[in-house]
mmCIF file of C-alpha atoms in Angstrom:
data_model
loop_
_atom_site.group_PDB
_atom_site.id
_atom_site.type_symbol
_atom_site.label_atom_id
_atom_site.label_comp_id
_atom_site.label_asym_id
_atom_site.label_seq_id
_atom_site.Cartn_x
_atom_site.Cartn_y
_atom_site.Cartn_z
ATOM 1 C CA MET A 1 -18.098 14.707 -15.404
ATOM 2 C CA LYS A 2 -18.916 16.270 -11.663
ATOM 3 C CA THR A 3 -17.013 14.458 -9.604
ATOM 4 C CA LEU A 4 -16.802 13.361 -5.358
ATOM 5 C CA VAL A 5 -13.174 12.266 -4.608
ATOM 6 C CA VAL A 6 -13.839 10.825 -1.184
ATOM 7 C CA GLY A 7 -10.378 10.561 0.410
ATOM 8 C CA GLY A 8 -9.432 13.603 -2.153
ATOM 9 C CA ALA A 9 -6.871 15.025 0.261
ATOM 10 C CA GLY A 10 -4.894 12.004 1.052
ATOM 11 C CA TYR A 11 -1.886 11.192 -1.560
ATOM 12 C CA ILE A 12 -2.997 9.590 -4.247
ATOM 13 C CA GLY A 13 -6.310 11.159 -3.603
ATOM 14 C CA SER A 14 -4.729 14.665 -3.997
ATOM 15 C CA VAL A 15 -2.884 14.013 -7.424
ATOM 16 C CA VAL A 16 -5.792 12.291 -8.680
ATOM 17 C CA VAL A 17 -7.949 15.457 -8.107
ATOM 18 C CA ARG A 18 -5.025 17.656 -9.724
ATOM 19 C CA LEU A 19 -5.168 15.731 -13.033
ATOM 20 C CA LEU A 20 -9.349 15.747 -13.388
ATOM 21 C CA LEU A 21 -9.291 19.325 -12.835
ATOM 22 C CA ALA A 22 -6.708 19.516 -15.881
ATOM 23 C CA GLU A 23 -8.881 17.616 -18.030
ATOM 24 C CA GLY A 24 -11.899 20.185 -17.065
ATOM 25 C CA HIS A 25 -13.783 17.799 -14.605
ATOM 26 C CA ALA A 26 -15.678 19.272 -11.539
ATOM 27 C CA VAL A 27 -14.203 18.300 -8.605
ATOM 28 C CA THR A 28 -15.746 18.234 -4.430
ATOM 29 C CA ILE A 29 -13.652 16.739 -2.204
ATOM 30 C CA LEU A 30 -14.716 14.525 1.355
ATOM 31 C CA ASP A 31 -11.877 14.302 3.076
ATOM 32 C CA ASP A 32 -12.147 13.848 7.535
ATOM 33 C CA LEU A 33 -8.360 14.554 7.556
ATOM 34 C CA SER A 34 -7.206 11.847 9.768
ATOM 35 C CA THR A 35 -4.322 10.934 6.745
ATOM 36 C CA GLY A 36 -4.871 13.699 4.229
ATOM 37 C CA HIS A 37 -3.632 17.453 4.338
ATOM 38 C CA SER A 38 -5.656 20.377 4.104
ATOM 39 C CA ASP A 39 -2.653 22.198 1.528
ATOM 40 C CA SER A 40 -3.280 19.871 -0.505
ATOM 41 C CA VAL A 41 -6.411 21.187 -2.064
ATOM 42 C CA PRO A 42 -6.437 22.786 -4.954
ATOM 43 C CA ASP A 43 -7.495 26.832 -4.629
ATOM 44 C CA GLY A 44 -11.193 26.478 -5.683
ATOM 45 C CA VAL A 45 -11.832 22.575 -4.691
ATOM 46 C CA GLU A 46 -14.312 22.493 -2.186
ATOM 47 C CA LEU A 47 -13.316 20.455 0.565
ATOM 48 C CA VAL A 48 -16.299 19.255 2.824
ATOM 49 C CA VAL A 49 -14.397 18.203 6.272
ATOM 50 C CA GLY A 50 -16.679 14.510 7.009
ATOM 51 C CA ASP A 51 -16.404 10.790 7.603
ATOM 52 C CA ILE A 52 -16.975 8.573 4.607
ATOM 53 C CA SER A 53 -20.494 7.884 6.227
ATOM 54 C CA THR A 54 -21.864 11.505 5.844
ATOM 55 C CA ALA A 55 -21.127 11.015 1.622
ATOM 56 C CA GLY A 56 -25.416 10.827 1.250
ATOM 57 C CA ASP A 57 -25.552 14.920 2.652
ATOM 58 C CA VAL A 58 -23.086 15.833 0.096
ATOM 59 C CA LEU A 59 -24.354 13.564 -2.823
ATOM 60 C CA ARG A 60 -28.310 14.503 -2.049
ATOM 61 C CA GLY A 61 -29.177 17.079 -4.237
ATOM 62 C CA ASN A 62 -25.809 17.846 -6.066
ATOM 63 C CA GLY A 63 -26.443 15.928 -9.796
ATOM 64 C CA PHE A 64 -23.101 14.111 -9.755
ATOM 65 C CA ASP A 65 -21.682 12.322 -12.121
ATOM 66 C CA ALA A 66 -19.100 9.716 -10.807
ATOM 67 C CA VAL A 67 -17.714 8.807 -7.489
ATOM 68 C CA LEU A 68 -14.069 8.037 -6.728
ATOM 69 C CA HIS A 69 -13.218 6.439 -4.077
ATOM 70 C CA PHE A 70 -10.283 6.416 -1.806
ATOM 71 C CA ALA A 71 -11.455 6.486 1.566
ATOM 72 C CA ALA A 72 -9.388 3.769 3.900
ATOM 73 C CA LYS A 73 -7.178 3.212 6.506
ATOM 74 C CA SER A 74 -3.985 1.344 4.757
ATOM 75 C CA LEU A 75 -1.531 0.441 7.295
ATOM 76 C CA VAL A 76 -1.222 -3.311 6.725
ATOM 77 C CA GLY A 77 0.294 -4.058 10.192
ATOM 78 C CA GLU A 78 -2.096 -2.217 11.975
ATOM 79 C CA SER A 79 -4.906 -4.300 10.489
ATOM 80 C CA VAL A 80 -3.619 -7.014 12.026
ATOM 81 C CA VAL A 81 -3.537 -5.717 15.566
ATOM 82 C CA ARG A 82 -6.277 -3.621 15.209
ATOM 83 C CA PRO A 83 -9.268 -5.441 12.834
ATOM 84 C CA SER A 84 -12.389 -3.664 14.125
ATOM 85 C CA LEU A 85 -11.242 -0.436 12.834
ATOM 86 C CA TYR A 86 -10.132 -1.052 9.873
ATOM 87 C CA TRP A 87 -13.828 -3.037 9.533
ATOM 88 C CA HIS A 88 -15.306 -0.157 10.356
ATOM 89 C CA THR A 89 -14.022 2.295 8.004
ATOM 90 C CA ASN A 90 -12.923 0.689 5.356
ATOM 91 C CA VAL A 91 -16.317 -1.485 5.370
ATOM 92 C CA ILE A 92 -19.219 -0.340 6.977
ATOM 93 C CA GLY A 93 -17.760 3.330 5.489
ATOM 94 C CA SER A 94 -18.030 1.973 2.207
ATOM 95 C CA ARG A 95 -21.362 0.384 2.687
ATOM 96 C CA ALA A 96 -22.401 3.901 3.652
ATOM 97 C CA LEU A 97 -20.787 5.375 0.711
ATOM 98 C CA LEU A 98 -22.596 2.424 -1.577
ATOM 99 C CA ASP A 99 -25.917 3.343 -0.463
ATOM 100 C CA ALA A 100 -25.912 6.903 -0.816
ATOM 101 C CA ILE A 101 -24.373 6.009 -4.289
ATOM 102 C CA THR A 102 -27.736 4.061 -4.991
ATOM 103 C CA GLU A 103 -29.982 6.595 -3.304
ATOM 104 C CA HIS A 104 -28.828 9.653 -4.814
ATOM 105 C CA GLU A 105 -28.614 7.705 -8.958
ATOM 106 C CA VAL A 106 -24.953 8.681 -9.066
ATOM 107 C CA PRO A 107 -24.142 6.277 -12.161
ATOM 108 C CA ARG A 108 -20.334 6.413 -11.378
ATOM 109 C CA LEU A 109 -17.895 4.589 -9.264
ATOM 110 C CA VAL A 110 -13.815 4.420 -9.386
ATOM 111 C CA PHE A 111 -12.603 2.511 -6.291
ATOM 112 C CA SER A 112 -9.388 1.873 -4.674
ATOM 113 C CA SER A 113 -8.427 -1.669 -4.429
ATOM 114 C CA THR A 114 -5.474 -3.365 -3.877
ATOM 115 C CA ALA A 115 -3.065 -6.188 -4.921
ATOM 116 C CA ALA A 116 -3.563 -6.640 -1.339
ATOM 117 C CA THR A 117 -6.763 -8.423 -2.383
ATOM 118 C CA TYR A 118 -3.928 -11.341 -4.093
ATOM 119 C CA GLY A 119 -2.584 -12.567 -0.945
ATOM 120 C CA GLU A 120 0.105 -14.773 -2.262
ATOM 121 C CA PRO A 121 -0.105 -15.574 -5.012
ATOM 122 C CA ASP A 122 1.477 -19.116 -6.513
ATOM 123 C CA VAL A 123 2.438 -17.830 -9.603
ATOM 124 C CA VAL A 124 2.996 -14.520 -11.672
ATOM 125 C CA PRO A 125 2.088 -12.001 -13.180
ATOM 126 C CA ILE A 126 -0.428 -11.627 -11.253
ATOM 127 C CA THR A 127 -3.811 -11.442 -13.458
ATOM 128 C CA GLU A 128 -7.211 -10.608 -12.047
ATOM 129 C CA ASP A 129 -8.289 -14.291 -12.027
ATOM 130 C CA THR A 130 -5.554 -15.022 -9.670
ATOM 131 C CA PRO A 131 -7.356 -16.052 -6.703
ATOM 132 C CA THR A 132 -8.040 -13.737 -4.381
ATOM 133 C CA ARG A 133 -6.700 -14.850 -0.752
ATOM 134 C CA PRO A 134 -5.925 -12.046 1.860
ATOM 135 C CA THR A 135 -3.736 -12.677 4.781
ATOM 136 C CA ASN A 136 -3.496 -9.447 6.769
ATOM 137 C CA THR A 137 -7.110 -7.422 7.906
ATOM 138 C CA TYR A 138 -6.580 -4.584 5.022
ATOM 139 C CA GLY A 139 -6.598 -6.882 1.777
ATOM 140 C CA ALA A 140 -10.117 -8.900 3.328
ATOM 141 C CA THR A 141 -11.458 -5.558 3.953
ATOM 142 C CA LYS A 142 -10.570 -4.021 0.667
ATOM 143 C CA LEU A 143 -11.197 -7.466 -1.011
ATOM 144 C CA ALA A 144 -14.843 -7.430 1.033
ATOM 145 C CA VAL A 145 -15.928 -3.997 -0.910
ATOM 146 C CA ASP A 146 -14.967 -5.389 -4.366
ATOM 147 C CA MET A 147 -17.620 -7.652 -3.454
ATOM 148 C CA MET A 148 -20.138 -5.570 -2.491
ATOM 149 C CA ILE A 149 -19.446 -3.352 -5.268
ATOM 150 C CA SER A 150 -19.951 -6.066 -7.694
ATOM 151 C CA ASN A 151 -23.633 -7.387 -5.903
ATOM 152 C CA GLU A 152 -24.597 -3.480 -6.631
ATOM 153 C CA CYS A 153 -23.754 -3.519 -9.826
ATOM 154 C CA ALA A 154 -25.642 -6.626 -10.312
ATOM 155 C CA ALA A 155 -28.779 -5.279 -8.713
ATOM 156 C CA THR A 156 -28.761 -1.538 -10.432
ATOM 157 C CA PRO A 157 -27.515 0.710 -13.101
ATOM 158 C CA LEU A 158 -24.436 1.701 -11.536
ATOM 159 C CA ALA A 159 -21.250 1.327 -13.767
ATOM 160 C CA ALA A 160 -17.662 0.978 -11.462
ATOM 161 C CA VAL A 161 -14.434 0.094 -12.232
ATOM 162 C CA SER A 162 -12.197 -1.126 -8.922
ATOM 163 C CA LEU A 163 -8.120 -0.242 -9.067
ATOM 164 C CA ARG A 164 -6.277 -3.010 -7.836
ATOM 165 C CA TYR A 165 -2.374 -0.870 -7.275
ATOM 166 C CA PHE A 166 0.614 -2.622 -6.645
ATOM 167 C CA ASN A 167 3.610 -0.546 -5.297
ATOM 168 C CA VAL A 168 2.594 3.432 -6.140
ATOM 169 C CA ALA A 169 5.420 5.892 -5.872
ATOM 170 C CA GLY A 170 6.740 9.347 -7.133
ATOM 171 C CA ALA A 171 4.641 12.535 -7.381
ATOM 172 C CA ALA A 172 3.112 14.753 -9.539
ATOM 173 C CA TRP A 173 1.508 18.465 -10.291
ATOM 174 C CA GLY A 174 3.132 19.467 -6.267
ATOM 175 C CA ALA A 175 1.310 16.723 -4.876
ATOM 176 C CA GLY A 176 3.414 13.731 -3.333
ATOM 177 C CA GLU A 177 3.568 11.276 -0.235
ATOM 178 C CA ARG A 178 3.487 13.029 3.262
ATOM 179 C CA HIS A 179 2.302 9.767 5.579
ATOM 180 C CA THR A 180 2.586 10.203 9.540
ATOM 181 C CA THR A 181 3.518 6.496 9.641
ATOM 182 C CA GLU A 182 5.626 5.497 6.588
ATOM 183 C CA THR A 183 5.479 2.132 5.495
ATOM 184 C CA HIS A 184 6.867 2.254 1.727
ATOM 185 C CA LEU A 185 10.000 1.338 0.583
ATOM 186 C CA ILE A 186 11.085 4.504 -1.777
ATOM 187 C CA PRO A 187 10.541 7.296 1.068
ATOM 188 C CA ILE A 188 12.130 5.721 3.671
ATOM 189 C CA ALA A 189 15.000 4.801 1.202
ATOM 190 C CA LEU A 190 15.514 8.706 0.428
ATOM 191 C CA ASP A 191 14.390 9.468 4.449
ATOM 192 C CA ALA A 192 17.589 7.133 4.835
ATOM 193 C CA ALA A 193 19.947 8.329 2.404
ATOM 194 C CA ASP A 194 18.932 12.029 3.686
ATOM 195 C CA GLY A 195 19.799 10.904 7.054
ATOM 196 C CA ARG A 196 16.064 11.554 8.115
ATOM 197 C CA ARG A 197 16.577 7.619 9.077
ATOM 198 C CA ASP A 198 19.643 6.035 10.373
ATOM 199 C CA LYS A 199 19.166 3.013 8.047
ATOM 200 C CA LEU A 200 17.647 1.330 6.012
ATOM 201 C CA ASP A 201 16.346 -2.408 7.313
ATOM 202 C CA ILE A 202 15.954 -4.960 4.110
ATOM 203 C CA TYR A 203 13.683 -7.946 5.568
ATOM 204 C CA GLY A 204 15.529 -10.860 3.976
ATOM 205 C CA ASP A 205 18.334 -10.948 1.418
ATOM 206 C CA ASP A 206 18.216 -14.936 0.942
ATOM 207 C CA TRP A 207 15.220 -14.078 -1.217
ATOM 208 C CA PRO A 208 14.795 -17.050 -3.783
ATOM 209 C CA THR A 209 15.209 -14.445 -6.855
ATOM 210 C CA PRO A 210 18.645 -12.756 -8.054
ATOM 211 C CA ASP A 211 19.726 -10.463 -5.720
ATOM 212 C CA GLY A 212 18.060 -12.708 -2.796
ATOM 213 C CA THR A 213 16.239 -9.753 -2.501
ATOM 214 C CA ALA A 214 12.183 -9.444 -2.676
ATOM 215 C CA VAL A 215 10.751 -8.211 -5.620
ATOM 216 C CA ARG A 216 7.973 -6.134 -6.024
ATOM 217 C CA ASP A 217 6.207 -3.845 -9.139
ATOM 218 C CA TYR A 218 5.931 -0.200 -8.530
ATOM 219 C CA VAL A 219 4.149 2.471 -10.813
ATOM 220 C CA HIS A 220 4.328 6.286 -10.885
ATOM 221 C CA VAL A 221 1.694 7.875 -9.128
ATOM 222 C CA ALA A 222 0.939 9.974 -12.817
ATOM 223 C CA ASP A 223 0.095 6.743 -14.872
ATOM 224 C CA LEU A 224 -2.132 5.625 -11.378
ATOM 225 C CA ALA A 225 -4.065 9.292 -11.862
ATOM 226 C CA ARG A 226 -4.545 8.542 -15.287
ATOM 227 C CA ALA A 227 -6.155 5.144 -14.912
ATOM 228 C CA HIS A 228 -8.499 6.339 -12.401
ATOM 229 C CA VAL A 229 -9.184 9.206 -15.048
ATOM 230 C CA LEU A 230 -9.770 6.652 -18.304
ATOM 231 C CA ALA A 231 -11.752 4.276 -15.398
ATOM 232 C CA LEU A 232 -14.450 7.082 -15.100
ATOM 233 C CA THR A 233 -16.061 6.042 -19.269
ATOM 234 C CA ALA A 234 -14.364 2.605 -18.865
ATOM 235 C CA ALA A 235 -17.494 0.671 -17.278
ATOM 236 C CA ASP A 236 -21.309 0.018 -18.511
ATOM 237 C CA PRO A 237 -24.062 0.563 -16.185
ATOM 238 C CA GLY A 238 -24.751 -2.699 -14.097
ATOM 239 C CA GLU A 239 -20.712 -3.592 -14.978
ATOM 240 C CA HIS A 240 -18.368 -4.115 -12.007
ATOM 241 C CA LEU A 241 -14.516 -3.855 -13.822
ATOM 242 C CA ILE A 242 -11.814 -4.806 -11.968
ATOM 243 C CA CYS A 243 -8.247 -3.863 -13.294
ATOM 244 C CA ASN A 244 -5.192 -3.866 -12.136
ATOM 245 C CA LEU A 245 -2.536 -1.355 -11.900
ATOM 246 C CA GLY A 246 1.423 -2.058 -12.470
ATOM 247 C CA ASN A 247 4.440 -1.193 -14.654
ATOM 248 C CA GLY A 248 4.173 -5.513 -15.219
ATOM 249 C CA ASN A 249 8.190 -5.246 -14.610
ATOM 250 C CA GLY A 250 9.779 -6.184 -10.829
ATOM 251 C CA PHE A 251 12.607 -4.205 -8.761
ATOM 252 C CA SER A 252 14.338 -6.109 -6.561
ATOM 253 C CA VAL A 253 14.786 -4.004 -3.012
ATOM 254 C CA ARG A 254 18.902 -3.895 -3.824
ATOM 255 C CA GLU A 255 17.954 -2.267 -7.575
ATOM 256 C CA VAL A 256 15.361 0.458 -5.420
ATOM 257 C CA VAL A 257 18.598 1.284 -3.051
ATOM 258 C CA SER A 258 20.748 1.152 -6.244
ATOM 259 C CA CYS A 259 18.716 3.629 -8.034
ATOM 260 C CA VAL A 260 18.084 5.569 -5.209
ATOM 261 C CA GLU A 261 21.706 6.090 -4.310
ATOM 262 C CA ASP A 262 21.844 7.373 -8.332
ATOM 263 C CA VAL A 263 19.473 9.784 -8.126
ATOM 264 C CA THR A 264 20.179 11.569 -4.698
ATOM 265 C CA GLY A 265 24.125 11.172 -5.078
ATOM 266 C CA LEU A 266 23.651 10.010 -1.438
ATOM 267 C CA PRO A 267 25.217 7.004 0.021
ATOM 268 C CA LEU A 268 22.218 4.778 1.228
ATOM 269 C CA PRO A 269 23.194 3.120 5.048
ATOM 270 C CA VAL A 270 21.224 -0.604 5.368
ATOM 271 C CA ALA A 271 20.710 -3.323 7.341
ATOM 272 C CA ALA A 272 19.546 -6.699 6.884
ATOM 273 C CA ALA A 273 16.905 -7.950 9.222
ATOM 274 C CA PRO A 274 14.865 -11.008 8.817
ATOM 275 C CA ARG A 275 12.393 -12.039 6.527
ATOM 276 C CA ARG A 276 8.871 -10.598 7.439
ATOM 277 C CA ALA A 277 5.850 -13.019 7.769
ATOM 278 C CA GLY A 278 3.651 -13.298 5.371
ATOM 279 C CA ASP A 279 6.465 -11.402 2.606
ATOM 280 C CA PRO A 280 5.973 -13.404 -0.797
ATOM 281 C CA ALA A 281 9.156 -13.310 -2.763
ATOM 282 C CA ARG A 282 8.313 -11.520 -5.732
ATOM 283 C CA LEU A 283 4.874 -9.703 -6.787
ATOM 284 C CA VAL A 284 4.272 -8.432 -10.070
ATOM 285 C CA ALA A 285 1.232 -7.281 -11.919
ATOM 286 C CA SER A 286 -0.165 -8.342 -15.248
ATOM 287 C CA ALA A 287 -1.959 -4.810 -16.449
ATOM 288 C CA ASP A 288 -3.008 -6.186 -19.971
ATOM 289 C CA ARG A 289 -6.709 -5.671 -18.765
ATOM 290 C CA ALA A 290 -6.080 -2.301 -18.042
ATOM 291 C CA LYS A 291 -4.403 -2.084 -20.800
ATOM 292 C CA ALA A 292 -7.369 -3.221 -23.089
ATOM 293 C CA ARG A 293 -10.320 -2.091 -21.086
ATOM 294 C CA LEU A 294 -8.764 1.775 -20.136
ATOM 295 C CA GLY A 295 -6.644 1.970 -23.169
ATOM 296 C CA TRP A 296 -4.022 2.844 -20.256
ATOM 297 C CA GLU A 297 -0.326 2.232 -20.559
ATOM 298 C CA PRO A 298 2.096 3.610 -17.345
ATOM 299 C CA GLU A 299 4.796 5.931 -19.303
ATOM 300 C CA HIS A 300 7.292 6.607 -15.600
ATOM 301 C CA ASP A 301 10.422 4.311 -15.446
ATOM 302 C CA LEU A 302 11.787 3.642 -11.984
ATOM 303 C CA ARG A 303 14.347 6.516 -11.723
ATOM 304 C CA ARG A 304 11.397 9.232 -13.089
ATOM 305 C CA MET A 305 9.223 8.068 -10.174
ATOM 306 C CA VAL A 306 11.984 8.224 -7.295
ATOM 307 C CA ALA A 307 13.481 11.411 -8.749
ATOM 308 C CA ASP A 308 9.906 13.103 -8.556
ATOM 309 C CA ALA A 309 9.370 11.578 -4.887
ATOM 310 C CA TRP A 310 13.039 13.090 -4.526
ATOM 311 C CA GLU A 311 11.491 16.195 -5.308
ATOM 312 C CA PHE A 312 9.023 16.510 -3.583
ATOM 313 C CA THR A 313 10.634 15.821 -0.656
ATOM 314 C CA ARG A 314 13.274 18.339 -0.706
ATOM 315 C CA SER A 315 10.946 21.121 -1.803
ATOM 316 C CA ARG A 316 9.398 20.202 1.842
#
């Protein structure tokens, strides 16, 4: 397929681009480089530097078969104190993209959604039928885009898939996490083990979990990328398919710490910190729908995620 990858110079987008190329798809990237990196773009791939609102200029007359949409502001804490930025970028920007997709009759869309749409669920594992009750602006804006896509599919022949990620980790095919502001546990833990941070703060050690630390579901970015390629042909015209992407197994913060120490061979200094407001004790995905509809199964375990992230960090 001829694909436009919006946000394709970022962490997940750049990994997906590499797999799309390996699978024989043609790729054009639209990215404003606010959080992405031009040197993440593989040789031979056209990079159009621009805001998501300019997607219509790229789609016009070019006969694209699909759009993969990764462009978003994604820092939860920032979303709470700067909500207008998140509503403007994530929702208004996505509305402009959907309008361009409809105008230029692009038949397929794959959207990067998030488990943050569920908020603090009462029951785990979390299925796609779990009530959506986001607890921050980031999750609310992603849910709003999911709702817009559902409306668009009901009114047009658009075939769309929203993939709700849980905790993405690892690196693949020379691409990995390079965030200016890092909020993810595994890269922060690797930095602390390697001396680039003085310690890792553990937010709460008295949760109702086996070791007292919060439990989260992790999925390797290479597995995530494969789900996006499978999603290109998963939905029927007029259908909006929503699938969770997770490993289906939860790992506590202390289990991640132990894995980081094992992979790196380095001690990881940690410190107990108060619980953060809004943090649930346990978030674990049910990926049964992705398995049934996409034919997708995660293949990489926690150790592989940590090892690949560590290799990428050391390579830089």
